[in-house]
Amino acid sequence: MKTRSGTLHGVSVALLGFLYLPIVVVIVYSFNATRHGVAWSGFTLEWYRALLGNDLVLAAVRNTLWLAGASTLISTVLGTLLGCGLDRFRPAGRRWCGRLLQLPMVMPDIVMAVALVILFSLVRRWTGWFQLGMGTMVLAHVTLEIPFVAIVVRSRLAGFDSSLAEAAQDLGASRFQVFWWITFPLILPGILVGALLAFTLSLDDFVLSFFTTGPGASTLPIFIYSSVKRGITPEVNALSAIVIAFSIVAIVILTLLQRRWLR
Amino acid sequence: MSTPAVELRAVSKRFGEVRAVSEVSLSVQKGEFFSLLGPSGCGKSTLLRMIAGLEWPDSGVVCLGSTEMHATPAHLRPVNTVFQSYALFPHMNVETNIAFGLRMKRVPRGVREDRVARAMETVRIVELAGRRPSELSGGQRQRVALARAIVNEPEVLLLDEPLGALDLQLRKQLQVELKSVQRKLGMTFIHVTHDQEEALVLSDRIGLMQAGRLVQVDSAERIYERPRSRFAARFLGACNLVDAVVRARGPGGLQVETSFGLMNAAAAPSLALGEGARCTLAIRPERVEWGLGIEGERGNQFSAVVEERSYTGPRTHIWVRSGAGRFQIALPSHAANRAALGIGEEVLWRVPPESVVILED
Amino acid sequence: MRQAIGIWTLLLWSLCGTGRGEGRLNLFIWSEYIDPEVVAEFERQEDCRVVIDLYEDEAAMVAKLRSGGGGMYDVVVPPDHTVPGLRATGLIAPLRLENIPNLKNLRPKFRNPPFDPGNGYSVAYQWGTVGIYVRTSVVKAGASSWGVLFDPGLQPSKFALIDNPRDLIGAALNYRGHGLNSVDLGQLKEARDLIVAAKERCVGFDGSVGGKNKVLSRVADAAIVYSGEAARGMAEDPDTAFFIPKEGSQIWLDNLAVLAGAPHRDLAERFINFLLDPEIGARISNFTQCASPNLASTPFLKPDDLKNPVIYPPVEVMDRLEFLKDPGPRRKLYDELWTQIKTR
Amino acid sequence: MADCRTTAEQAEAGRHRCAVAIGAPAVLWLTVFFLIPLGMAAVASLLTAGGYGGIEPPVTAANYLRIAGQGTFGFAPVYPLILGRSLLLGLVTTVLCLAAGLPLAFWIARLPGMFKTIGLTLVVIPFWTNLLIRTYAWQILLSPEGWVTGVARWIGLVDPGAALYPGMFAVSLCMLCDFLPFMVLPLYVSVEKLDASLVEAAADLGANRWNVFRHAIVPQIRSGLAAGVTLVFLPATGQFVIPDLLGGGKTALLGNLIQQQFGPSMDWPFGSAIAMVTLAVVLLGLWVASLMGGKQGGAELL
């Protein structure tokens, strides 16, 4: 029995190590002085300095955050509303909406991306709308994010005691007041988790952005991808290390916050 | 007679194929403590929710005061509810919970604080003001829920099994307090419960419900002493139900024949039972007299054999067989002990005619 | 309802925010193909902002324009053989040559090219060749054939292929002794099989810049690159060399063109004129290490570059070079062939 | 009392209308930017590519025939091969993730209190870091001078100077690394709720370890298994970035094929046809998963 759990320990720690191998290697190599290739030739902060002076990177950071912020805002509003309304749909509507939400979550993003490209180019031909750029990227990202937000909010709502809403109504709160004073504060943690998920999805997305991007609307993943394609890696290492550091800090904060909320 | 606080006229509600409430008419007077009593699933909570506006009747009229309100949404009705689960808002402390209703009605801050303080005093929870509901015990939550409702000074306070989740001792204590709060405020209380004892203790009047119908509305005493149906007789405490056939009508009542023998019953004059009609008698066990003291009397007197006895503290229940029937008698325990009734002994028992109730079904 | 209005406002607002601001030039260009200093100077001179997006191969560029439409960018830099297609699909606009007086600076042979008579739609930017860039310590000296990539006997253990349909298929056709522009099914199949066989052993498909960097980082020891990349790479690492295979290869000419729906057409034409300035033109070539089509720039070019055979091949090499042509309707052959190559 | 009935109905209808009203913008959005585009792609897949790209009339099944192998260059089973390869790689990834995810999920679920949170956070961190970065990192790890290659060389698995990438091995390894958290998280949720006494009872009854797993554990974690498999298999099948960066053009999957058509090859109708095939695979996968996981199957991750 003892050896068996020992093996489990060993295997699991090794697997965790495996998960962290890429993260560690990127951070380590971001300090490598070699310009081309991966041979170690000394410690340097040169690449971080180069990043700060690189306008393309700064613009990509700005675009990425703007895109993530705007798409998160829209998808959180829409997704939350849908998550709230979904359980009060008629059964058939609920079933179909469930499927409509599930599909974008598991569908390879490239299918969604090319379908959007077709839509955009056809509509553009007739109306001139949907010039590729930030606008179309926001549209694409919102489409990806809505189902995630809606499902998170809905699951939070499932744990919501409906007698609270009735009690509030009974105490003189109109439907809107019930939502604003009772339902909303109670599902707020769920909404925030959904919004954070949406934000991360947007930061993480490469494929949708790649297909719907336009002039001057390059994001960090697009920048990283094209740099990797071109074989320019030291700056990418430094950039990736920064992105990873941000993600880790964000998750740790989120985990701590969530523990407090759940209490 | 002044306008009733609540009046229901032929109110019905069905959920799918289930008739939850059918054709209920009822009026509750101002200042009255009224209980809706019935087994679970009898429609009493639905009826209460229709008064609160949380359900809409399929048909019928709900009047609050003199206004028809069946189409008014819950938040515009001058009633408040204490929910069975209390439904305290977990993200607010006790004080904000209580102030919620006043805030929704935009009562000015100063007045609001005054009234909240008074309500907390009334239910004696002043020291809990800053706590969250999750930090309260069951009894404390119940008080908060009560305060949250009465602070709005509703015309009618609805209580949906308010004490159901508490243990027996606490329940008894809170029953007393609930009654005293109601007397102090002079508010109309409509209270839903499945606990007959609670209903008897608290209520001025009780409405007994069965399968969506209101079967009897009477004062607590009358509903216990004068049940109108087998259901009413059985639901409120133990009762002997005896099949009988009417043999004769006299000026003071009926003479009926039972499996024990002939029995006199003081029947209400309205009861239209002819000779030969079948009926059911209800006789409360504690109304039965027995033993030495009654020997000299005539009528309604039978002999029986003790079959079983059980001691329950203040009373001792004795089951006797008399003729073809089995019968329950409840005696104060001290009397039973004095009589030293052993199983198998023969005893005499008697029912005063005024204690024999002839049921309508 | 309020929410709905808010959402649609947001949506419209985000649709409008696609960068149609005045004083902004959207440039779509090959990576590492323009001196950032030159761009900065134009920004100063015109008090505008130049927004640059990059591509690694012209097929991707054309594809992006097809999906994004002619209003995406102001200036693009298509190679010779793509100009007719862009014209036919209405993606590029006729140039108003009166706005581009510096056109006169171009060498006569780069004016009025066969793919765009009279410079109606494009003007020359840079030219160069396609060849093999190798690490000399690994690839045997004297290798001078496409066989370095296609012949298992000559292949180094690590080599990269170019991620560009016409360039790669053209190389394979040349190796087999066919013309660059063959549309013969048999010849194309032959080229396809050659490439698919080579692909099994290669370290990947890369753009010209990527290929150069792979050789520099020793991930690959040979790669197909353009002459400009090779010249720059050789300056960085003397252990590398570039040659144009003896079977023949490609000469190319990249051009400046204005998109049909360009949001800033005047600025775009001023930009083109600016790039044709003798001194600016020289600075660009000094940066890209490609050959300059600008006659007036010659005095400003680095003398070493002018003598560099990698950048300006000697006449006998020039004789082996051929321009790609637009295959017209037959280009679907290339598309399908490329799909098969990449996905086999 | 007709007016009463209408009140009840009105209230019900009002509630429903309100729900529809607040749900409508999102549903509308998904319809306009998800369903309609998919419909357009479906239509496009039946049309013909123009000379310079574009979508042009004659309605044809040629694109689907081409997927089946019949193209301009005669019969060449490239595309069925890719479809097969995508499914195979999806399957391999799923099996690898299951093999690695199960022990990890059990291990985390059995950690005491505080460590459980830490363990879970450790799995979640890679899940939230950029997939592109993690994929690119494998380029470094598997290059000739990379750490993993170094270890492999030391063991004697590869020759000096050779690299472990590009190729199928690199792609599978990276897929495993990238998708493992998607498997562990839903599995963990199920394993956490696992009724330990049932497992112990089964072990007491003398069931051997495989039987305990098969009959006592699997039925209890079915919904987690279904969710994990769905979340790994379906996106893995359509992956585009990982084979693109680590496959060196040798391991094209459906995703790469689609990108190819909407990129350099500019054959949108053919690309749409492949997208439709991918969609069919996804729908089939969802259906299988819903059979597997009972009512809660599908993608109930969060």
mmCIF file with all atom_site columns, N, CA and C in Angstrom, chain D residues 163-196:
data_model
loop_
_atom_site.group_PDB
_atom_site.id
_atom_site.type_symbol
_atom_site.label_atom_id
_atom_site.label_alt_id
_atom_site.label_comp_id
_atom_site.label_asym_id
_atom_site.label_entity_id
_atom_site.label_seq_id
_atom_site.pdbx_PDB_ins_code
_atom_site.Cartn_x
_atom_site.Cartn_y
_atom_site.Cartn_z
_atom_site.occupancy
_atom_site.B_iso_or_equiv
_atom_site.pdbx_formal_charge
_atom_site.auth_seq_id
_atom_site.auth_comp_id
_atom_site.auth_asym_id
_atom_site.auth_atom_id
_atom_site.pdbx_PDB_model_num
ATOM 1   N N  . ALA D 1 163 ? 17.661  16.542 -33.779 1.00 0.00 ? 163 ALA D N  1
ATOM 2   C CA . ALA D 1 163 ? 16.650  17.180 -32.938 1.00 0.00 ? 163 ALA D CA 1
ATOM 3   C C  . ALA D 1 163 ? 15.449  16.264 -32.824 1.00 0.00 ? 163 ALA D C  1
ATOM 4   N N  . LEU D 1 164 ? 14.658  16.481 -31.800 1.00 0.00 ? 164 LEU D N  1
ATOM 5   C CA . LEU D 1 164 ? 13.442  15.687 -31.620 1.00 0.00 ? 164 LEU D CA 1
ATOM 6   C C  . LEU D 1 164 ? 12.264  16.346 -32.328 1.00 0.00 ? 164 LEU D C  1
ATOM 7   N N  . TYR D 1 165 ? 12.480  17.558 -32.833 1.00 0.00 ? 165 TYR D N  1
ATOM 8   C CA . TYR D 1 165 ? 11.422  18.211 -33.559 1.00 0.00 ? 165 TYR D CA 1
ATOM 9   C C  . TYR D 1 165 ? 11.987  18.672 -34.879 1.00 0.00 ? 165 TYR D C  1
ATOM 10  N N  . PRO D 1 166 ? 11.267  18.866 -35.952 1.00 0.00 ? 166 PRO D N  1
ATOM 11  C CA . PRO D 1 166 ? 9.822   18.692 -36.021 1.00 0.00 ? 166 PRO D CA 1
ATOM 12  C C  . PRO D 1 166 ? 9.432   17.245 -36.259 1.00 0.00 ? 166 PRO D C  1
ATOM 13  N N  . GLY D 1 167 ? 8.186   16.956 -35.960 1.00 0.00 ? 167 GLY D N  1
ATOM 14  C CA . GLY D 1 167 ? 7.691   15.624 -36.229 1.00 0.00 ? 167 GLY D CA 1
ATOM 15  C C  . GLY D 1 167 ? 6.539   15.260 -35.331 1.00 0.00 ? 167 GLY D C  1
ATOM 16  N N  . MET D 1 168 ? 6.054   14.051 -35.553 1.00 0.00 ? 168 MET D N  1
ATOM 17  C CA . MET D 1 168 ? 4.882   13.557 -34.841 1.00 0.00 ? 168 MET D CA 1
ATOM 18  C C  . MET D 1 168 ? 5.155   13.475 -33.340 1.00 0.00 ? 168 MET D C  1
ATOM 19  N N  . PHE D 1 169 ? 6.376   13.085 -32.976 1.00 0.00 ? 169 PHE D N  1
ATOM 20  C CA . PHE D 1 169 ? 6.697   12.937 -31.559 1.00 0.00 ? 169 PHE D CA 1
ATOM 21  C C  . PHE D 1 169 ? 6.556   14.278 -30.843 1.00 0.00 ? 169 PHE D C  1
ATOM 22  N N  . ALA D 1 170 ? 7.143   15.308 -31.457 1.00 0.00 ? 170 ALA D N  1
ATOM 23  C CA . ALA D 1 170 ? 7.093   16.636 -30.846 1.00 0.00 ? 170 ALA D CA 1
ATOM 24  C C  . ALA D 1 170 ? 5.649   17.100 -30.714 1.00 0.00 ? 170 ALA D C  1
ATOM 25  N N  . VAL D 1 171 ? 4.873   16.866 -31.765 1.00 0.00 ? 171 VAL D N  1
ATOM 26  C CA . VAL D 1 171 ? 3.474   17.314 -31.727 1.00 0.00 ? 171 VAL D CA 1
ATOM 27  C C  . VAL D 1 171 ? 2.711   16.598 -30.618 1.00 0.00 ? 171 VAL D C  1
ATOM 28  N N  . SER D 1 172 ? 2.878   15.262 -30.510 1.00 0.00 ? 172 SER D N  1
ATOM 29  C CA . SER D 1 172 ? 2.119   14.531 -29.477 1.00 0.00 ? 172 SER D CA 1
ATOM 30  C C  . SER D 1 172 ? 2.534   14.978 -28.079 1.00 0.00 ? 172 SER D C  1
ATOM 31  N N  . LEU D 1 173 ? 3.840   15.137 -27.892 1.00 0.00 ? 173 LEU D N  1
ATOM 32  C CA . LEU D 1 173 ? 4.328   15.527 -26.571 1.00 0.00 ? 173 LEU D CA 1
ATOM 33  C C  . LEU D 1 173 ? 3.746   16.882 -26.167 1.00 0.00 ? 173 LEU D C  1
ATOM 34  N N  . CYS D 1 174 ? 3.772   17.805 -27.101 1.00 0.00 ? 174 CYS D N  1
ATOM 35  C CA . CYS D 1 174 ? 3.283   19.153 -26.811 1.00 0.00 ? 174 CYS D CA 1
ATOM 36  C C  . CYS D 1 174 ? 1.770   19.140 -26.599 1.00 0.00 ? 174 CYS D C  1
ATOM 37  N N  . MET D 1 175 ? 1.076   18.346 -27.403 1.00 0.00 ? 175 MET D N  1
ATOM 38  C CA . MET D 1 175 ? -0.379  18.226 -27.217 1.00 0.00 ? 175 MET D CA 1
ATOM 39  C C  . MET D 1 175 ? -0.677  17.727 -25.810 1.00 0.00 ? 175 MET D C  1
ATOM 40  N N  . LEU D 1 176 ? 0.073   16.707 -25.383 1.00 0.00 ? 176 LEU D N  1
ATOM 41  C CA . LEU D 1 176 ? -0.132  16.164 -24.042 1.00 0.00 ? 176 LEU D CA 1
ATOM 42  C C  . LEU D 1 176 ? 0.072   17.265 -22.998 1.00 0.00 ? 176 LEU D C  1
ATOM 43  N N  . CYS D 1 177 ? 1.149   18.004 -23.162 1.00 0.00 ? 177 CYS D N  1
ATOM 44  C CA . CYS D 1 177 ? 1.471   19.046 -22.184 1.00 0.00 ? 177 CYS D CA 1
ATOM 45  C C  . CYS D 1 177 ? 0.415   20.149 -22.192 1.00 0.00 ? 177 CYS D C  1
ATOM 46  N N  . ASP D 1 178 ? -0.035  20.527 -23.388 1.00 0.00 ? 178 ASP D N  1
ATOM 47  C CA . ASP D 1 178 ? -0.984  21.636 -23.486 1.00 0.00 ? 178 ASP D CA 1
ATOM 48  C C  . ASP D 1 178 ? -2.387  21.249 -23.039 1.00 0.00 ? 178 ASP D C  1
ATOM 49  N N  . PHE D 1 179 ? -2.767  20.000 -23.297 1.00 0.00 ? 179 PHE D N  1
ATOM 50  C CA . PHE D 1 179 ? -4.157  19.627 -23.028 1.00 0.00 ? 179 PHE D CA 1
ATOM 51  C C  . PHE D 1 179 ? -4.353  18.920 -21.694 1.00 0.00 ? 179 PHE D C  1
ATOM 52  N N  . LEU D 1 180 ? -3.254  18.543 -21.048 1.00 0.00 ? 180 LEU D N  1
ATOM 53  C CA . LEU D 1 180 ? -3.386  17.798 -19.786 1.00 0.00 ? 180 LEU D CA 1
ATOM 54  C C  . LEU D 1 180 ? -4.278  18.516 -18.765 1.00 0.00 ? 180 LEU D C  1
ATOM 55  N N  . PRO D 1 181 ? -4.104  19.831 -18.556 1.00 0.00 ? 181 PRO D N  1
ATOM 56  C CA . PRO D 1 181 ? -4.977  20.486 -17.574 1.00 0.00 ? 181 PRO D CA 1
ATOM 57  C C  . PRO D 1 181 ? -6.464  20.364 -17.926 1.00 0.00 ? 181 PRO D C  1
ATOM 58  N N  . PHE D 1 182 ? -6.781  20.342 -19.230 1.00 0.00 ? 182 PHE D N  1
ATOM 59  C CA . PHE D 1 182 ? -8.192  20.215 -19.624 1.00 0.00 ? 182 PHE D CA 1
ATOM 60  C C  . PHE D 1 182 ? -8.759  18.869 -19.205 1.00 0.00 ? 182 PHE D C  1
ATOM 61  N N  . MET D 1 183 ? -7.877  17.875 -19.068 1.00 0.00 ? 183 MET D N  1
ATOM 62  C CA . MET D 1 183 ? -8.332  16.561 -18.641 1.00 0.00 ? 183 MET D CA 1
ATOM 63  C C  . MET D 1 183 ? -8.367  16.493 -17.121 1.00 0.00 ? 183 MET D C  1
ATOM 64  N N  . VAL D 1 184 ? -7.336  17.043 -16.488 1.00 0.00 ? 184 VAL D N  1
ATOM 65  C CA . VAL D 1 184 ? -7.219  16.897 -15.032 1.00 0.00 ? 184 VAL D CA 1
ATOM 66  C C  . VAL D 1 184 ? -8.362  17.619 -14.312 1.00 0.00 ? 184 VAL D C  1
ATOM 67  N N  . LEU D 1 185 ? -8.698  18.830 -14.766 1.00 0.00 ? 185 LEU D N  1
ATOM 68  C CA . LEU D 1 185 ? -9.680  19.618 -14.012 1.00 0.00 ? 185 LEU D CA 1
ATOM 69  C C  . LEU D 1 185 ? -11.050 18.949 -13.928 1.00 0.00 ? 185 LEU D C  1
ATOM 70  N N  . PRO D 1 186 ? -11.672 18.569 -15.068 1.00 0.00 ? 186 PRO D N  1
ATOM 71  C CA . PRO D 1 186 ? -12.971 17.893 -14.913 1.00 0.00 ? 186 PRO D CA 1
ATOM 72  C C  . PRO D 1 186 ? -12.849 16.571 -14.172 1.00 0.00 ? 186 PRO D C  1
ATOM 73  N N  . LEU D 1 187 ? -11.757 15.839 -14.409 1.00 0.00 ? 187 LEU D N  1
ATOM 74  C CA . LEU D 1 187 ? -11.585 14.572 -13.697 1.00 0.00 ? 187 LEU D CA 1
ATOM 75  C C  . LEU D 1 187 ? -11.519 14.823 -12.201 1.00 0.00 ? 187 LEU D C  1
ATOM 76  N N  . TYR D 1 188 ? -10.767 15.843 -11.820 1.00 0.00 ? 188 TYR D N  1
ATOM 77  C CA . TYR D 1 188 ? -10.611 16.147 -10.402 1.00 0.00 ? 188 TYR D CA 1
ATOM 78  C C  . TYR D 1 188 ? -11.973 16.421 -9.770  1.00 0.00 ? 188 TYR D C  1
ATOM 79  N N  . VAL D 1 189 ? -12.803 17.196 -10.483 1.00 0.00 ? 189 VAL D N  1
ATOM 80  C CA . VAL D 1 189 ? -14.124 17.525 -9.937  1.00 0.00 ? 189 VAL D CA 1
ATOM 81  C C  . VAL D 1 189 ? -14.906 16.252 -9.631  1.00 0.00 ? 189 VAL D C  1
ATOM 82  N N  . SER D 1 190 ? -14.828 15.268 -10.531 1.00 0.00 ? 190 SER D N  1
ATOM 83  C CA . SER D 1 190 ? -15.539 14.005 -10.305 1.00 0.00 ? 190 SER D CA 1
ATOM 84  C C  . SER D 1 190 ? -14.886 13.181 -9.203  1.00 0.00 ? 190 SER D C  1
ATOM 85  N N  . VAL D 1 191 ? -13.564 13.107 -9.256  1.00 0.00 ? 191 VAL D N  1
ATOM 86  C CA . VAL D 1 191 ? -12.846 12.264 -8.296  1.00 0.00 ? 191 VAL D CA 1
ATOM 87  C C  . VAL D 1 191 ? -13.057 12.774 -6.868  1.00 0.00 ? 191 VAL D C  1
ATOM 88  N N  . GLU D 1 192 ? -13.121 14.103 -6.760  1.00 0.00 ? 192 GLU D N  1
ATOM 89  C CA . GLU D 1 192 ? -13.336 14.721 -5.450  1.00 0.00 ? 192 GLU D CA 1
ATOM 90  C C  . GLU D 1 192 ? -14.621 14.211 -4.817  1.00 0.00 ? 192 GLU D C  1
ATOM 91  N N  . LYS D 1 193 ? -15.649 14.072 -5.668  1.00 0.00 ? 193 LYS D N  1
ATOM 92  C CA . LYS D 1 193 ? -16.959 13.671 -5.148  1.00 0.00 ? 193 LYS D CA 1
ATOM 93  C C  . LYS D 1 193 ? -17.075 12.165 -4.977  1.00 0.00 ? 193 LYS D C  1
ATOM 94  N N  . LEU D 1 194 ? -16.021 11.465 -5.361  1.00 0.00 ? 194 LEU D N  1
ATOM 95  C CA . LEU D 1 194 ? -16.048 10.006 -5.374  1.00 0.00 ? 194 LEU D CA 1
ATOM 96  C C  . LEU D 1 194 ? -16.393 9.472  -3.989  1.00 0.00 ? 194 LEU D C  1
ATOM 97  N N  . ASP D 1 195 ? -17.267 8.477  -3.984  1.00 0.00 ? 195 ASP D N  1
ATOM 98  C CA . ASP D 1 195 ? -17.642 7.863  -2.717  1.00 0.00 ? 195 ASP D CA 1
ATOM 99  C C  . ASP D 1 195 ? -16.588 6.818  -2.353  1.00 0.00 ? 195 ASP D C  1
ATOM 100 N N  . ALA D 1 196 ? -15.712 7.207  -1.435  1.00 0.00 ? 196 ALA D N  1
ATOM 101 C CA . ALA D 1 196 ? -14.560 6.348  -1.129  1.00 0.00 ? 196 ALA D CA 1
ATOM 102 C C  . ALA D 1 196 ? -15.010 5.023  -0.541  1.00 0.00 ? 196 ALA D C  1
#
